[in-house]
PDB file of C-alpha atoms in Angstrom:
ATOM      1  CA  MET D   1     -46.549 -54.548   9.086  1.00  0.00           C
ATOM      2  CA  THR D   2     -43.345 -54.264   7.113  1.00  0.00           C
ATOM      3  CA  GLU D   3     -43.335 -52.732   3.662  1.00  0.00           C
ATOM      4  CA  THR D   4     -41.713 -55.810   2.081  1.00  0.00           C
ATOM      5  CA  MET D   5     -42.657 -59.467   2.050  1.00  0.00           C
ATOM      6  CA  ALA D   6     -41.427 -62.834   0.845  1.00  0.00           C
ATOM      7  CA  ALA D   7     -42.840 -64.192  -2.407  1.00  0.00           C
ATOM      8  CA  ILE D   8     -42.076 -66.846  -4.985  1.00  0.00           C
ATOM      9  CA  GLY D   9     -41.398 -65.523  -8.444  1.00  0.00           C
ATOM     10  CA  VAL D  10     -40.834 -67.294 -11.734  1.00  0.00           C
ATOM     11  CA  GLU D  11     -37.645 -66.733 -13.661  1.00  0.00           C
ATOM     12  CA  ASN D  12     -37.469 -67.482 -17.380  1.00  0.00           C
ATOM     13  CA  PRO D  13     -41.027 -68.799 -17.984  1.00  0.00           C
ATOM     14  CA  GLY D  14     -40.789 -71.689 -20.382  1.00  0.00           C
ATOM     15  CA  PRO D  15     -39.269 -75.140 -20.441  1.00  0.00           C
ATOM     16  CA  TYR D  16     -36.293 -74.007 -18.306  1.00  0.00           C
ATOM     17  CA  TYR D  17     -38.209 -71.944 -15.723  1.00  0.00           C
ATOM     18  CA  ARG D  18     -37.107 -71.605 -12.113  1.00  0.00           C
ATOM     19  CA  LEU D  19     -39.173 -70.703  -9.093  1.00  0.00           C
ATOM     20  CA  LEU D  20     -37.178 -68.363  -6.880  1.00  0.00           C
ATOM     21  CA  PRO D  21     -37.753 -66.746  -3.501  1.00  0.00           C
ATOM     22  CA  ALA D  22     -37.909 -62.965  -3.721  1.00  0.00           C
ATOM     23  CA  LEU D  23     -38.333 -59.998  -1.420  1.00  0.00           C
ATOM     24  CA  ILE D  24     -40.935 -57.670  -2.936  1.00  0.00           C
ATOM     25  CA  ALA D  25     -43.078 -54.723  -1.888  1.00  0.00           C
ATOM     26  CA  ARG D  26     -46.122 -55.669   0.160  1.00  0.00           C
ATOM     27  CA  PRO D  27     -49.234 -54.671  -1.806  1.00  0.00           C
ATOM     28  CA  VAL D  28     -51.638 -52.079  -0.456  1.00  0.00           C
ATOM     29  CA  PRO D  29     -55.360 -52.615  -0.978  1.00  0.00           C
ATOM     30  CA  GLY D  30     -57.006 -50.089  -3.266  1.00  0.00           C
ATOM     31  CA  ARG D  31     -60.632 -49.066  -3.475  1.00  0.00           C
ATOM     32  CA  GLY D  32     -62.894 -52.100  -3.012  1.00  0.00           C
ATOM     33  CA  GLU D  33     -59.977 -54.424  -2.243  1.00  0.00           C
ATOM     34  CA  VAL D  34     -58.771 -56.367   0.782  1.00  0.00           C
ATOM     35  CA  LEU D  35     -55.244 -57.350   1.774  1.00  0.00           C
ATOM     36  CA  ILE D  36     -55.079 -61.041   2.686  1.00  0.00           C
ATOM     37  CA  LYS D  37     -52.348 -62.544   4.879  1.00  0.00           C
ATOM     38  CA  VAL D  38     -51.897 -65.799   2.975  1.00  0.00           C
ATOM     39  CA  ALA D  39     -52.049 -69.029   4.986  1.00  0.00           C
ATOM     40  CA  ALA D  40     -52.242 -71.422   2.011  1.00  0.00           C
ATOM     41  CA  ALA D  41     -52.172 -71.209  -1.775  1.00  0.00           C
ATOM     42  CA  GLY D  42     -53.547 -73.754  -4.213  1.00  0.00           C
ATOM     43  CA  LEU D  43     -51.523 -75.188  -7.063  1.00  0.00           C
ATOM     44  CA  ASN D  44     -53.687 -74.252 -10.028  1.00  0.00           C
ATOM     45  CA  GLY D  45     -53.371 -75.547 -13.590  1.00  0.00           C
ATOM     46  CA  ALA D  46     -53.042 -71.961 -14.829  1.00  0.00           C
ATOM     47  CA  ASP D  47     -50.063 -71.474 -12.479  1.00  0.00           C
ATOM     48  CA  LEU D  48     -48.381 -74.534 -13.974  1.00  0.00           C
ATOM     49  CA  SER D  49     -49.019 -73.292 -17.516  1.00  0.00           C
ATOM     50  CA  GLN D  50     -47.847 -69.758 -16.708  1.00  0.00           C
ATOM     51  CA  ARG D  51     -44.526 -70.921 -15.315  1.00  0.00           C
ATOM     52  CA  ARG D  52     -44.017 -73.097 -18.398  1.00  0.00           C
ATOM     53  CA  GLY D  53     -44.668 -70.022 -20.550  1.00  0.00           C
ATOM     54  CA  ILE D  54     -47.708 -71.439 -22.363  1.00  0.00           C
ATOM     55  CA  TYR D  55     -50.388 -69.327 -20.650  1.00  0.00           C
ATOM     56  CA  ALA D  56     -49.723 -65.602 -20.525  1.00  0.00           C
ATOM     57  CA  MET D  57     -50.346 -63.628 -17.372  1.00  0.00           C
ATOM     58  CA  PRO D  58     -53.207 -61.155 -17.866  1.00  0.00           C
ATOM     59  CA  PRO D  59     -52.189 -57.556 -18.638  1.00  0.00           C
ATOM     60  CA  GLY D  60     -51.284 -55.715 -15.446  1.00  0.00           C
ATOM     61  CA  ALA D  61     -50.711 -58.890 -13.424  1.00  0.00           C
ATOM     62  CA  SER D  62     -47.628 -59.188 -11.237  1.00  0.00           C
ATOM     63  CA  ASP D  63     -44.849 -61.732 -11.719  1.00  0.00           C
ATOM     64  CA  VAL D  64     -46.049 -63.608  -8.624  1.00  0.00           C
ATOM     65  CA  LEU D  65     -48.109 -66.681  -9.469  1.00  0.00           C
ATOM     66  CA  GLY D  66     -50.979 -67.959  -7.366  1.00  0.00           C
ATOM     67  CA  LEU D  67     -54.655 -67.778  -8.297  1.00  0.00           C
ATOM     68  CA  GLU D  68     -56.264 -69.401  -5.264  1.00  0.00           C
ATOM     69  CA  VAL D  69     -55.533 -68.590  -1.635  1.00  0.00           C
ATOM     70  CA  SER D  70     -56.877 -68.712   1.874  1.00  0.00           C
ATOM     71  CA  GLY D  71     -55.900 -66.661   4.878  1.00  0.00           C
ATOM     72  CA  THR D  72     -57.117 -63.753   6.971  1.00  0.00           C
ATOM     73  CA  VAL D  73     -58.015 -60.203   6.064  1.00  0.00           C
ATOM     74  CA  ALA D  74     -55.082 -58.013   7.145  1.00  0.00           C
ATOM     75  CA  ALA D  75     -56.256 -54.625   5.830  1.00  0.00           C
ATOM     76  CA  ILE D  76     -59.214 -53.143   4.018  1.00  0.00           C
ATOM     77  CA  GLY D  77     -59.159 -50.654   1.179  1.00  0.00           C
ATOM     78  CA  GLU D  78     -61.560 -47.740   0.930  1.00  0.00           C
ATOM     79  CA  GLY D  79     -65.056 -48.861   0.039  1.00  0.00           C
ATOM     80  CA  ALA D  80     -64.481 -52.535   0.901  1.00  0.00           C
ATOM     81  CA  HIS D  81     -67.288 -52.784   3.446  1.00  0.00           C
ATOM     82  CA  THR D  82     -67.977 -56.524   3.151  1.00  0.00           C
ATOM     83  CA  TRP D  83     -64.975 -57.677   5.198  1.00  0.00           C
ATOM     84  CA  ARG D  84     -63.354 -57.000   8.570  1.00  0.00           C
ATOM     85  CA  VAL D  85     -59.726 -57.358   9.622  1.00  0.00           C
ATOM     86  CA  GLY D  86     -59.257 -60.903  10.965  1.00  0.00           C
ATOM     87  CA  ASP D  87     -61.986 -62.542   8.845  1.00  0.00           C
ATOM     88  CA  ALA D  88     -60.989 -66.019   7.592  1.00  0.00           C
ATOM     89  CA  VAL D  89     -61.343 -65.927   3.797  1.00  0.00           C
ATOM     90  CA  CYS D  90     -60.462 -67.617   0.541  1.00  0.00           C
ATOM     91  CA  ALA D  91     -60.066 -65.873  -2.820  1.00  0.00           C
ATOM     92  CA  LEU D  92     -59.792 -66.551  -6.531  1.00  0.00           C
ATOM     93  CA  VAL D  93     -57.655 -63.913  -8.258  1.00  0.00           C
ATOM     94  CA  VAL D  94     -55.377 -63.436 -11.274  1.00  0.00           C
ATOM     95  CA  ASP D  95     -52.028 -63.341  -9.445  1.00  0.00           C
ATOM     96  CA  GLY D  96     -50.159 -62.859  -6.198  1.00  0.00           C
ATOM     97  CA  GLY D  97     -51.023 -65.925  -4.120  1.00  0.00           C
ATOM     98  CA  TYR D  98     -47.481 -67.270  -3.760  1.00  0.00           C
ATOM     99  CA  ALA D  99     -46.590 -64.547  -1.282  1.00  0.00           C
ATOM    100  CA  GLU D 100     -47.055 -63.630   2.358  1.00  0.00           C
ATOM    101  CA  TYR D 101     -49.746 -61.101   1.441  1.00  0.00           C
ATOM    102  CA  MET D 102     -51.912 -60.539  -1.609  1.00  0.00           C
ATOM    103  CA  VAL D 103     -54.623 -58.118  -2.661  1.00  0.00           C
ATOM    104  CA  ALA D 104     -58.033 -59.240  -3.912  1.00  0.00           C
ATOM    105  CA  PRO D 105     -61.167 -57.413  -5.036  1.00  0.00           C
ATOM    106  CA  GLN D 106     -63.769 -57.855  -2.296  1.00  0.00           C
ATOM    107  CA  GLU D 107     -66.063 -59.616  -4.814  1.00  0.00           C
ATOM    108  CA  ALA D 108     -63.416 -62.332  -5.361  1.00  0.00           C
ATOM    109  CA  VAL D 109     -63.336 -63.227  -1.660  1.00  0.00           C
ATOM    110  CA  ALA D 110     -65.506 -65.699   0.268  1.00  0.00           C
ATOM    111  CA  ARG D 111     -65.814 -66.492   3.953  1.00  0.00           C
ATOM    112  CA  VAL D 112     -64.179 -69.752   5.052  1.00  0.00           C
ATOM    113  CA  PRO D 113     -66.317 -71.996   7.262  1.00  0.00           C
ATOM    114  CA  ALA D 114     -64.736 -72.620  10.670  1.00  0.00           C
ATOM    115  CA  GLU D 115     -64.683 -76.377   9.947  1.00  0.00           C
ATOM    116  CA  LEU D 116     -62.187 -76.006   7.089  1.00  0.00           C
ATOM    117  CA  GLU D 117     -58.421 -75.889   7.373  1.00  0.00           C
ATOM    118  CA  SER D 118     -56.671 -73.200   5.323  1.00  0.00           C
ATOM    119  CA  THR D 119     -55.235 -75.871   3.013  1.00  0.00           C
ATOM    120  CA  GLU D 120     -58.764 -77.128   2.293  1.00  0.00           C
ATOM    121  CA  ALA D 121     -60.119 -73.623   1.718  1.00  0.00           C
ATOM    122  CA  ALA D 122     -57.460 -72.329  -0.717  1.00  0.00           C
ATOM    123  CA  PRO D 123     -58.745 -74.193  -3.811  1.00  0.00           C
ATOM    124  CA  LEU D 124     -62.406 -73.966  -2.763  1.00  0.00           C
ATOM    125  CA  LEU D 125     -63.524 -71.137  -5.058  1.00  0.00           C
ATOM    126  CA  CYS D 126     -61.782 -72.368  -8.198  1.00  0.00           C
ATOM    127  CA  ALA D 127     -63.071 -75.914  -7.791  1.00  0.00           C
ATOM    128  CA  GLY D 128     -66.529 -74.719  -6.841  1.00  0.00           C
ATOM    129  CA  ILE D 129     -66.836 -72.219  -9.684  1.00  0.00           C
ATOM    130  CA  THR D 130     -65.482 -74.731 -12.194  1.00  0.00           C
ATOM    131  CA  THR D 131     -67.994 -77.347 -11.048  1.00  0.00           C
ATOM    132  CA  PHE D 132     -70.856 -74.851 -11.023  1.00  0.00           C
ATOM    133  CA  ASN D 133     -70.034 -73.618 -14.547  1.00  0.00           C
ATOM    134  CA  ALA D 134     -69.733 -77.178 -15.875  1.00  0.00           C
ATOM    135  CA  LEU D 135     -73.158 -78.020 -14.464  1.00  0.00           C
ATOM    136  CA  ARG D 136     -74.657 -74.724 -15.642  1.00  0.00           C
ATOM    137  CA  HIS D 137     -73.491 -75.284 -19.223  1.00  0.00           C
ATOM    138  CA  SER D 138     -74.495 -78.962 -19.216  1.00  0.00           C
ATOM    139  CA  GLY D 139     -78.178 -78.183 -19.590  1.00  0.00           C
ATOM    140  CA  ALA D 140     -78.941 -79.465 -16.111  1.00  0.00           C
ATOM    141  CA  GLY D 141     -81.197 -77.422 -13.872  1.00  0.00           C
ATOM    142  CA  ILE D 142     -79.336 -76.216 -10.803  1.00  0.00           C
ATOM    143  CA  SER D 143     -80.655 -74.901  -7.539  1.00  0.00           C
ATOM    144  CA  ILE D 144     -78.250 -73.743  -4.837  1.00  0.00           C
ATOM    145  CA  ALA D 145     -79.452 -72.955  -1.349  1.00  0.00           C
ATOM    146  CA  GLU D 146     -77.400 -71.922   1.645  1.00  0.00           C
ATOM    147  CA  THR D 147     -79.018 -71.890   5.030  1.00  0.00           C
ATOM    148  CA  ASN D 148     -77.841 -71.534   8.590  1.00  0.00           C
ATOM    149  CA  TRP D 149     -79.982 -73.374  11.091  1.00  0.00           C
ATOM    150  CA  ASP D 150     -77.707 -74.795  13.779  1.00  0.00           C
ATOM    151  CA  ASP D 151     -74.512 -75.060  11.740  1.00  0.00           C
ATOM    152  CA  SER D 152     -73.631 -74.129   8.207  1.00  0.00           C
ATOM    153  CA  LEU D 153     -75.571 -76.152   5.660  1.00  0.00           C
ATOM    154  CA  ALA D 154     -75.356 -75.756   1.942  1.00  0.00           C
ATOM    155  CA  SER D 155     -77.091 -77.803  -0.680  1.00  0.00           C
ATOM    156  CA  ILE D 156     -76.937 -78.069  -4.420  1.00  0.00           C
ATOM    157  CA  GLU D 157     -79.728 -79.745  -6.345  1.00  0.00           C
ATOM    158  CA  VAL D 158     -78.878 -80.910  -9.819  1.00  0.00           C
ATOM    159  CA  ALA D 159     -81.690 -81.835 -12.165  1.00  0.00           C
ATOM    160  CA  PRO D 160     -80.734 -83.537 -15.435  1.00  0.00           C
ATOM    161  CA  PRO D 161     -81.924 -82.022 -18.704  1.00  0.00           C
ATOM    162  CA  ARG D 162     -85.718 -82.236 -18.953  1.00  0.00           C
ATOM    163  CA  ASN D 163     -85.713 -84.817 -21.733  1.00  0.00           C
ATOM    164  CA  ALA D 164     -83.301 -87.201 -19.956  1.00  0.00           C
ATOM    165  CA  GLY D 165     -85.983 -88.744 -17.736  1.00  0.00           C
ATOM    166  CA  ALA D 166     -83.621 -89.193 -14.783  1.00  0.00           C
ATOM    167  CA  PRO D 167     -84.335 -88.060 -11.212  1.00  0.00           C
ATOM    168  CA  ALA D 168     -82.770 -84.976  -9.640  1.00  0.00           C
ATOM    169  CA  SER D 169     -79.945 -85.341  -7.125  1.00  0.00           C
ATOM    170  CA  THR D 170     -79.164 -83.223  -4.093  1.00  0.00           C
ATOM    171  CA  ILE D 171     -75.762 -82.658  -2.546  1.00  0.00           C
ATOM    172  CA  THR D 172     -75.692 -81.332   1.009  1.00  0.00           C
ATOM    173  CA  GLY D 173     -72.931 -80.495   3.397  1.00  0.00           C
ATOM    174  CA  GLY D 174     -72.717 -79.360   6.958  1.00  0.00           C
ATOM    175  CA  ARG D 175     -72.365 -80.848  10.385  1.00  0.00           C
ATOM    176  CA  SER D 176     -76.062 -81.119  11.059  1.00  0.00           C
ATOM    177  CA  LEU D 177     -79.237 -81.204   9.051  1.00  0.00           C
ATOM    178  CA  PRO D 178     -82.150 -78.917   9.853  1.00  0.00           C
ATOM    179  CA  ARG D 179     -84.640 -80.186  12.410  1.00  0.00           C
ATOM    180  CA  SER D 180     -87.502 -79.495  10.046  1.00  0.00           C
ATOM    181  CA  LEU D 181     -87.977 -78.077   6.592  1.00  0.00           C
TER     182      LEU D 181
END
């Protein structure tokens, strides 16, 4: 691996911003972090606001935008025992996704199901967490179950607030349903 990489930086955040290609140092994963070789990056609303200069980057963040990515684990920092080099992953982070490589805390990384393309997986965590938090704060009861019978199957059951009198709904995904429950 080379010590530099291509990235997209933002020049002059604000109404006259420019996105520019840049050659920057390739990050090295620290304790509890993984280095991800980026295959796809999502276009997040925070990225749009940051380049317009109306949403400040968090303290310590790099100048490289990109909050949601997918790719493969390229290196593992000390103490990051959850992942292996070559694992297909997606991540939700504070910066760095618009580059060839980016570093993420192992807790901010999720495994990508084999059925998903990298472009489908990049925004998965942000959209999923946003949806989950909206439901959680709505007063609805939520039950999430992930099982692996023949293929990956995940389900989310959403129960309306107790006084609403409406039935619960279940959302399931996967290529096959279990033979029996």
